[in-house]
Amino acid sequence: MSLGGKALSVGIYADPEGGVRARVAGLLTCGSVWACPVCATTAADERSEALARVVARRWSKGWRVAHAVLTVRHTRGEPLADVLGALTTAWRHLVSHRRVKKLLRGWDWHRGVEITYGKNGWHPHIHLLLLSPPGVDPYLLEEPLWEAWEAAVRAVGWAPSSRGGYVYQVPSSEEDVVEVARYQEKWGIVREGASGPKKAGEAGLSPWELLELAAQEVVLRYEEDEVGVPGIVRLDTPGVLRPPRPARGFAVSPDVAQTLWVEYVEATKGRKRTGASRALARELRQELEALQAEWNPGELQAVVRLDIRAYMWLLRTARLAYWLHWLEVAGPEVAAELVGLVPDEWTVLMVQRAPPEEEGSLLS
């Protein structure tokens, strides 16, 4: 049987560690590192691993690491676009200043922007990872960096934070160094409340927690029917699967969270979340290429072709992840039956492996 028109391809791979994996091909993704939980997580996983490897390698060669947090003064009610604009403009002013260029000569850096919402409103801030060359004390930059940042913030017409809001830490072990490196890219995935050198004050709600609050009235949950088969059930009353972490001193209702989420998406649109010095950026690109080359999904066993209209139906009814899960656990036939697909909406192409003396493979 073959499908007419457009179809989605899902590869079924033999997992090197046992079992099988389902990998979707041909999907157009948004690639947003700010507002998409799927794309942001994928990008964070890849870049954090690459950065951690680069920093660990530098550490083994005698480089040392410092972690700084830079922010601007803000109050509740100020638009995120204004506060974030001041922060990023001050950063550009900082790194373009002749004195700062001289201070950073021989150093490398990686910058990640984090945004949370707390009792004082939007709190965008920069997590700056600094790499000092072998033999150079990383503490040498602590006071000069603060003075340069304070001047940069004033130069763009904004009020700097207090000296107490400036964080400058120097981790002493390779484990903490790698933790700081991973956090530069995974701030939205790995909570700031975790222990370690990345901890810098009390965090507010992350954008993902705001999104979770905003969507709490449309959350789905899984239940088993009378024969023990899991199914998806929409909640009739407001509730959440996993309540967001409590935020001290303030509360956010679902309606307010929806408004804040839209503001967040609009304010971050088109902005870069991370950046690095030229030498470090080059190493990161090389490490990302190496990671991609290492990726091994396992041996391809079959390809499931799904009619594009059936795919859209699975997506709208929140059954797509459920279907992919059962593809891996029980195979195409059981997966299709559990989510309600009919035979005309999907088909399986088995992989025909070439004889040992020949190269390549064919899809029959």
Short mmCIF file of C-alpha atoms in Angstrom, two decimals:
data_model
loop_
_atom_site.label_atom_id
_atom_site.label_comp_id
_atom_site.label_asym_id
_atom_site.label_seq_id
_atom_site.Cartn_x
_atom_site.Cartn_y
_atom_site.Cartn_z
CA MET A 1 0.00 0.00 0.00
CA SER A 2 1.25 3.52 -0.70
CA LEU A 3 0.01 6.90 0.47
CA GLY A 4 -0.97 9.58 -1.98
CA GLY A 5 -0.03 13.21 -1.44
CA LYS A 6 2.21 14.52 1.33
CA ALA A 7 3.34 12.24 4.14
CA LEU A 8 5.52 12.37 7.22
CA SER A 9 8.39 9.88 7.60
CA VAL A 10 9.30 8.32 10.94
CA GLY A 11 12.40 6.12 11.10
CA ILE A 12 12.37 3.13 13.46
CA TYR A 13 15.93 2.51 14.66
CA ALA A 14 17.46 -0.27 16.72
CA ASP A 15 18.73 1.43 19.86
CA PRO A 16 22.39 0.50 20.53
CA GLU A 17 21.41 0.13 24.19
CA GLY A 18 18.42 -2.11 23.46
CA GLY A 19 14.87 -1.48 22.26
CA VAL A 20 14.00 0.86 19.40
CA ARG A 21 13.81 4.60 18.79
CA ALA A 22 11.42 6.57 16.62
CA ARG A 23 12.88 9.59 14.83
CA VAL A 24 10.71 12.03 12.86
CA ALA A 25 12.11 13.32 9.55
CA GLY A 26 10.93 16.14 7.32
CA LEU A 27 9.44 18.38 10.01
CA LEU A 28 9.91 22.13 9.69
CA THR A 29 10.80 23.48 13.15
CA CYS A 30 10.68 27.08 14.31
CA GLY A 31 14.17 27.03 15.83
CA SER A 32 13.23 29.54 18.54
CA VAL A 33 15.69 29.51 21.47
CA TRP A 34 13.41 31.81 23.46
CA ALA A 35 9.78 30.78 23.15
CA CYS A 36 9.60 27.18 21.89
CA PRO A 37 9.92 24.50 24.61
CA VAL A 38 10.90 21.89 22.00
CA CYS A 39 13.42 23.85 19.92
CA ALA A 40 14.88 25.68 22.92
CA THR A 41 15.49 22.41 24.75
CA THR A 42 17.12 20.79 21.72
CA ALA A 43 19.40 23.76 21.08
CA ALA A 44 20.28 24.03 24.77
CA ASP A 45 21.22 20.34 24.98
CA GLU A 46 23.54 20.56 22.00
CA ARG A 47 25.21 23.88 22.78
CA SER A 48 25.61 23.22 26.51
CA GLU A 49 27.39 19.93 25.82
CA ALA A 50 29.65 21.63 23.27
CA LEU A 51 30.47 24.50 25.63
CA ALA A 52 31.10 22.14 28.55
CA ARG A 53 33.58 20.16 26.46
CA VAL A 54 35.41 23.27 25.27
CA VAL A 55 35.67 24.71 28.79
CA ALA A 56 36.82 21.38 30.27
CA ARG A 57 39.50 21.17 27.61
CA ARG A 58 40.65 24.73 28.35
CA TRP A 59 40.67 23.93 32.08
CA SER A 60 42.98 20.94 31.50
CA LYS A 61 45.40 23.30 29.73
CA GLY A 62 45.59 25.70 32.66
CA TRP A 63 42.82 28.17 31.83
CA ARG A 64 40.63 29.32 34.72
CA VAL A 65 36.95 30.29 34.80
CA ALA A 66 34.99 33.14 36.35
CA HIS A 67 31.22 33.59 36.34
CA ALA A 68 29.71 37.09 36.46
CA VAL A 69 26.10 38.26 36.56
CA LEU A 70 25.32 41.67 35.06
CA THR A 71 21.96 43.41 35.29
CA VAL A 72 20.29 46.83 35.30
CA ARG A 73 17.93 48.42 37.79
CA HIS A 74 14.28 47.65 37.15
CA THR A 75 10.91 47.99 38.87
CA ARG A 76 7.56 46.23 38.61
CA GLY A 77 5.50 47.53 35.71
CA GLU A 78 8.38 48.39 33.40
CA PRO A 79 7.95 46.74 29.98
CA LEU A 80 10.29 43.85 29.32
CA ALA A 81 11.20 45.32 25.93
CA ASP A 82 12.55 48.45 27.66
CA VAL A 83 14.55 46.65 30.35
CA LEU A 84 15.92 44.03 27.95
CA GLY A 85 16.76 46.75 25.44
CA ALA A 86 18.74 48.65 28.07
CA LEU A 87 20.59 45.49 29.09
CA THR A 88 21.60 44.49 25.56
CA THR A 89 22.52 48.04 24.53
CA ALA A 90 24.72 48.40 27.61
CA TRP A 91 26.40 45.09 26.73
CA ARG A 92 27.22 46.29 23.22
CA HIS A 93 28.59 49.51 24.69
CA LEU A 94 30.68 47.50 27.17
CA VAL A 95 32.40 45.16 24.70
CA SER A 96 33.04 47.93 22.15
CA HIS A 97 34.79 50.22 24.66
CA ARG A 98 38.53 50.60 24.15
CA ARG A 99 39.32 50.15 27.87
CA VAL A 100 37.30 46.94 28.09
CA LYS A 101 38.93 45.54 24.94
CA LYS A 102 42.28 46.09 26.63
CA LEU A 103 41.08 44.42 29.85
CA LEU A 104 39.84 41.36 27.93
CA ARG A 105 42.93 40.97 25.80
CA GLY A 106 43.93 37.31 25.94
CA TRP A 107 40.69 36.30 27.71
CA ASP A 108 37.70 34.54 26.14
CA TRP A 109 34.06 34.88 27.13
CA HIS A 110 30.60 33.42 26.60
CA ARG A 111 27.44 35.42 27.31
CA GLY A 112 23.96 34.07 27.94
CA VAL A 113 20.87 36.22 28.61
CA GLU A 114 18.41 34.96 31.21
CA ILE A 115 14.93 36.39 31.83
CA THR A 116 12.80 35.74 34.90
CA TYR A 117 9.76 37.43 36.40
CA GLY A 118 9.64 38.23 40.12
CA LYS A 119 8.19 40.57 42.71
CA ASN A 120 10.09 43.48 41.12
CA GLY A 121 8.85 42.69 37.64
CA TRP A 122 10.90 41.53 34.68
CA HIS A 123 14.48 40.66 35.54
CA PRO A 124 16.64 40.16 32.43
CA HIS A 125 20.31 39.66 33.24
CA ILE A 126 23.52 38.44 31.66
CA HIS A 127 25.40 35.35 32.80
CA LEU A 128 28.96 35.90 31.66
CA LEU A 129 31.50 33.08 31.60
CA LEU A 130 35.08 34.38 31.52
CA LEU A 131 38.13 32.27 30.65
CA SER A 132 41.45 33.62 31.92
CA PRO A 133 44.63 32.40 30.19
CA PRO A 134 47.10 30.14 32.04
CA GLY A 135 48.94 32.02 34.74
CA VAL A 136 46.41 34.89 34.91
CA ASP A 137 44.41 35.33 38.12
CA PRO A 138 40.68 35.33 37.20
CA TYR A 139 39.97 37.68 40.13
CA LEU A 140 41.92 40.45 38.36
CA LEU A 141 38.83 41.31 36.35
CA GLU A 142 36.31 41.46 39.21
CA GLU A 143 36.43 45.19 40.05
CA PRO A 144 37.40 46.52 36.58
CA LEU A 145 34.47 44.63 35.04
CA TRP A 146 31.99 46.10 37.52
CA GLU A 147 33.31 49.63 36.97
CA ALA A 148 33.12 49.21 33.19
CA TRP A 149 29.60 47.75 33.38
CA GLU A 150 28.35 50.55 35.63
CA ALA A 151 29.74 53.11 33.19
CA ALA A 152 28.20 51.30 30.20
CA VAL A 153 24.74 51.23 31.79
CA ARG A 154 24.90 54.95 32.62
CA ALA A 155 26.15 55.71 29.11
CA VAL A 156 22.94 54.29 27.60
CA GLY A 157 20.79 56.37 29.94
CA TRP A 158 19.78 53.65 32.38
CA ALA A 159 20.36 53.15 36.08
CA PRO A 160 22.81 50.39 37.02
CA SER A 161 21.97 47.87 39.70
CA SER A 162 23.49 48.24 43.12
CA ARG A 163 26.98 46.91 43.77
CA GLY A 164 25.35 44.16 45.82
CA GLY A 165 23.50 42.95 42.72
CA TYR A 166 26.78 42.28 40.93
CA VAL A 167 27.96 38.68 41.17
CA TYR A 168 31.51 37.52 40.41
CA GLN A 169 32.43 33.95 41.29
CA VAL A 170 35.47 31.79 40.57
CA PRO A 171 34.75 28.03 40.73
CA SER A 172 37.64 25.99 42.05
CA SER A 173 36.92 22.49 40.69
CA GLU A 174 36.46 21.08 37.21
CA GLU A 175 33.02 19.79 38.20
CA ASP A 176 31.83 23.29 39.10
CA VAL A 177 33.46 24.73 35.99
CA VAL A 178 31.52 22.31 33.76
CA GLU A 179 28.31 23.08 35.68
CA VAL A 180 28.75 26.80 35.02
CA ALA A 181 29.46 26.11 31.35
CA ARG A 182 26.31 24.02 30.93
CA TYR A 183 24.20 26.64 32.67
CA GLN A 184 25.25 29.32 30.17
CA GLU A 185 23.12 27.57 27.57
CA LYS A 186 20.51 25.72 29.69
CA TRP A 187 19.25 28.40 32.06
CA GLY A 188 15.65 27.76 31.02
CA ILE A 189 15.99 24.00 31.38
CA VAL A 190 18.21 23.64 34.44
CA ARG A 191 16.72 25.63 37.29
CA GLU A 192 18.78 28.43 38.78
CA GLY A 193 17.66 27.27 42.21
CA ALA A 194 19.99 24.27 42.01
CA SER A 195 23.12 24.30 44.11
CA GLY A 196 26.54 25.13 42.73
CA PRO A 197 28.44 28.18 41.54
CA LYS A 198 25.69 29.17 39.15
CA LYS A 199 23.42 30.03 42.09
CA ALA A 200 23.09 33.81 42.19
CA GLY A 201 20.34 35.13 44.41
CA GLU A 202 16.68 34.13 44.49
CA ALA A 203 15.19 33.49 41.07
CA GLY A 204 11.68 34.41 40.00
CA LEU A 205 9.51 32.46 37.62
CA SER A 206 11.14 31.27 34.42
CA PRO A 207 9.36 31.81 31.09
CA TRP A 208 8.47 28.11 31.01
CA GLU A 209 6.80 28.38 34.43
CA LEU A 210 4.83 31.39 33.19
CA LEU A 211 3.76 29.35 30.17
CA GLU A 212 2.74 26.47 32.42
CA LEU A 213 0.64 28.82 34.54
CA ALA A 214 -0.90 30.44 31.45
CA ALA A 215 -1.97 27.05 30.10
CA GLN A 216 -3.18 25.52 33.35
CA GLU A 217 -6.83 25.39 32.24
CA VAL A 218 -6.05 23.36 29.10
CA VAL A 219 -3.63 20.82 30.55
CA LEU A 220 -4.12 17.19 29.54
CA ARG A 221 -3.54 14.20 31.76
CA TYR A 222 -3.26 10.46 31.16
CA GLU A 223 -5.66 7.89 32.57
CA GLU A 224 -6.14 4.17 32.08
CA ASP A 225 -9.47 2.80 30.91
CA GLU A 226 -11.15 -0.31 32.29
CA VAL A 227 -8.79 -2.64 30.42
CA GLY A 228 -5.63 -0.80 31.44
CA VAL A 229 -4.93 1.02 28.16
CA PRO A 230 -3.64 4.58 28.69
CA GLY A 231 -5.68 7.36 27.14
CA ILE A 232 -5.64 11.16 27.07
CA VAL A 233 -8.30 12.99 29.07
CA ARG A 234 -8.85 16.74 29.12
CA LEU A 235 -9.28 18.26 32.55
CA ASP A 236 -12.73 19.73 33.06
CA THR A 237 -11.58 21.87 35.97
CA PRO A 238 -8.52 24.10 36.19
CA GLY A 239 -5.39 22.37 37.38
CA VAL A 240 -1.81 21.56 36.48
CA LEU A 241 0.13 18.34 36.15
CA ARG A 242 3.12 19.79 38.01
CA PRO A 243 2.54 23.06 39.86
CA PRO A 244 5.26 25.65 39.22
CA ARG A 245 7.86 26.23 41.89
CA PRO A 246 6.46 28.63 44.52
CA ALA A 247 7.72 32.20 44.15
CA ARG A 248 8.25 34.04 47.41
CA GLY A 249 6.56 37.37 47.98
CA PHE A 250 4.28 37.44 44.94
CA ALA A 251 1.70 35.41 43.05
CA VAL A 252 0.80 35.24 39.35
CA SER A 253 -2.68 34.22 38.18
CA PRO A 254 -3.22 32.30 34.92
CA ASP A 255 -4.69 35.40 33.24
CA VAL A 256 -1.70 37.55 34.21
CA ALA A 257 0.68 34.76 33.17
CA GLN A 258 -0.91 34.70 29.71
CA THR A 259 -0.33 38.44 29.31
CA LEU A 260 3.26 38.15 30.57
CA TRP A 261 3.98 35.26 28.23
CA VAL A 262 2.82 37.22 25.18
CA GLU A 263 4.94 40.18 26.30
CA TYR A 264 7.95 37.88 26.70
CA VAL A 265 7.55 36.40 23.21
CA GLU A 266 7.22 39.83 21.60
CA ALA A 267 10.16 41.33 23.50
CA THR A 268 12.58 38.51 22.66
CA LYS A 269 11.63 38.16 19.00
CA GLY A 270 14.66 38.55 16.75
CA ARG A 271 17.15 38.86 19.62
CA LYS A 272 20.20 36.68 20.19
CA ARG A 273 20.27 34.80 23.49
CA THR A 274 23.93 33.82 23.54
CA GLY A 275 27.22 35.05 22.16
CA ALA A 276 30.93 34.39 22.52
CA SER A 277 34.31 35.88 21.79
CA ARG A 278 35.70 35.06 18.36
CA ALA A 279 38.13 32.31 19.43
CA LEU A 280 35.61 30.62 21.72
CA ALA A 281 32.86 30.81 19.08
CA ARG A 282 35.14 29.07 16.61
CA GLU A 283 35.84 26.24 19.08
CA LEU A 284 32.13 25.92 19.80
CA ARG A 285 31.30 25.52 16.11
CA GLN A 286 33.95 22.81 15.77
CA GLU A 287 32.66 20.99 18.86
CA LEU A 288 29.05 21.15 17.62
CA GLU A 289 30.16 19.60 14.33
CA ALA A 290 31.97 16.86 16.25
CA LEU A 291 28.86 16.17 18.35
CA GLN A 292 26.71 15.85 15.25
CA ALA A 293 29.20 13.43 13.75
CA GLU A 294 29.08 11.34 16.94
CA TRP A 295 25.29 11.05 16.93
CA ASN A 296 24.28 7.46 16.27
CA PRO A 297 20.55 6.67 16.21
CA GLY A 298 21.23 2.98 15.65
CA GLU A 299 20.47 0.75 12.67
CA LEU A 300 17.43 1.70 10.61
CA GLN A 301 14.84 -1.10 10.72
CA ALA A 302 11.78 0.42 9.07
CA VAL A 303 10.18 3.68 7.99
CA VAL A 304 6.59 4.53 8.94
CA ARG A 305 4.87 6.88 6.50
CA LEU A 306 2.02 8.92 7.96
CA ASP A 307 -0.46 10.89 5.86
CA ILE A 308 0.02 14.60 6.51
CA ARG A 309 -3.66 15.06 7.34
CA ALA A 310 -3.44 12.30 9.94
CA TYR A 311 -0.33 13.97 11.35
CA MET A 312 -2.20 17.28 11.73
CA TRP A 313 -5.07 15.45 13.44
CA LEU A 314 -2.68 13.78 15.91
CA LEU A 315 -1.10 17.16 16.58
CA ARG A 316 -4.42 18.95 17.21
CA THR A 317 -5.70 16.21 19.49
CA ALA A 318 -2.44 15.99 21.49
CA ARG A 319 -1.90 12.37 20.42
CA LEU A 320 1.32 12.77 18.44
CA ALA A 321 3.73 12.14 21.34
CA TYR A 322 1.46 9.26 22.46
CA TRP A 323 1.66 7.69 18.99
CA LEU A 324 5.48 8.07 18.83
CA HIS A 325 5.79 6.50 22.29
CA TRP A 326 3.79 3.44 21.28
CA LEU A 327 5.73 3.14 18.02
CA GLU A 328 8.80 2.52 20.15
CA VAL A 329 7.11 0.34 22.77
CA ALA A 330 4.67 -1.80 20.81
CA GLY A 331 5.20 -1.24 17.08
CA PRO A 332 3.23 0.48 14.29
CA GLU A 333 0.09 -1.67 14.38
CA VAL A 334 -0.56 -1.29 18.11
CA ALA A 335 0.36 2.41 18.02
CA ALA A 336 -2.11 3.08 15.21
CA GLU A 337 -4.91 1.20 16.99
CA LEU A 338 -4.35 3.02 20.29
CA VAL A 339 -4.54 6.52 18.78
CA GLY A 340 -7.32 5.75 16.28
CA LEU A 341 -5.48 5.74 12.94
CA VAL A 342 -7.02 3.74 10.09
CA PRO A 343 -4.95 1.65 7.60
CA ASP A 344 -5.27 4.19 4.77
CA GLU A 345 -3.54 6.83 6.91
CA TRP A 346 -0.24 5.05 7.46
CA THR A 347 2.03 2.41 6.01
CA VAL A 348 5.34 0.74 6.85
CA LEU A 349 8.33 0.52 4.50
CA MET A 350 10.69 -2.25 5.56
CA VAL A 351 14.41 -1.75 5.04
CA GLN A 352 16.01 -4.23 2.68
CA ARG A 353 19.66 -4.67 3.63
CA ALA A 354 22.25 -5.23 0.91
CA PRO A 355 24.42 -8.40 0.89
CA PRO A 356 27.70 -8.04 2.81
CA GLU A 357 29.76 -7.55 -0.36
CA GLU A 358 27.54 -4.67 -1.54
CA GLU A 359 27.25 -1.18 -0.11
CA GLY A 360 24.18 0.85 0.71
CA SER A 361 20.56 -0.09 1.42
CA LEU A 362 17.24 0.25 -0.29
CA LEU A 363 13.74 1.05 0.87
CA SER A 364 11.36 -1.47 -0.64
#
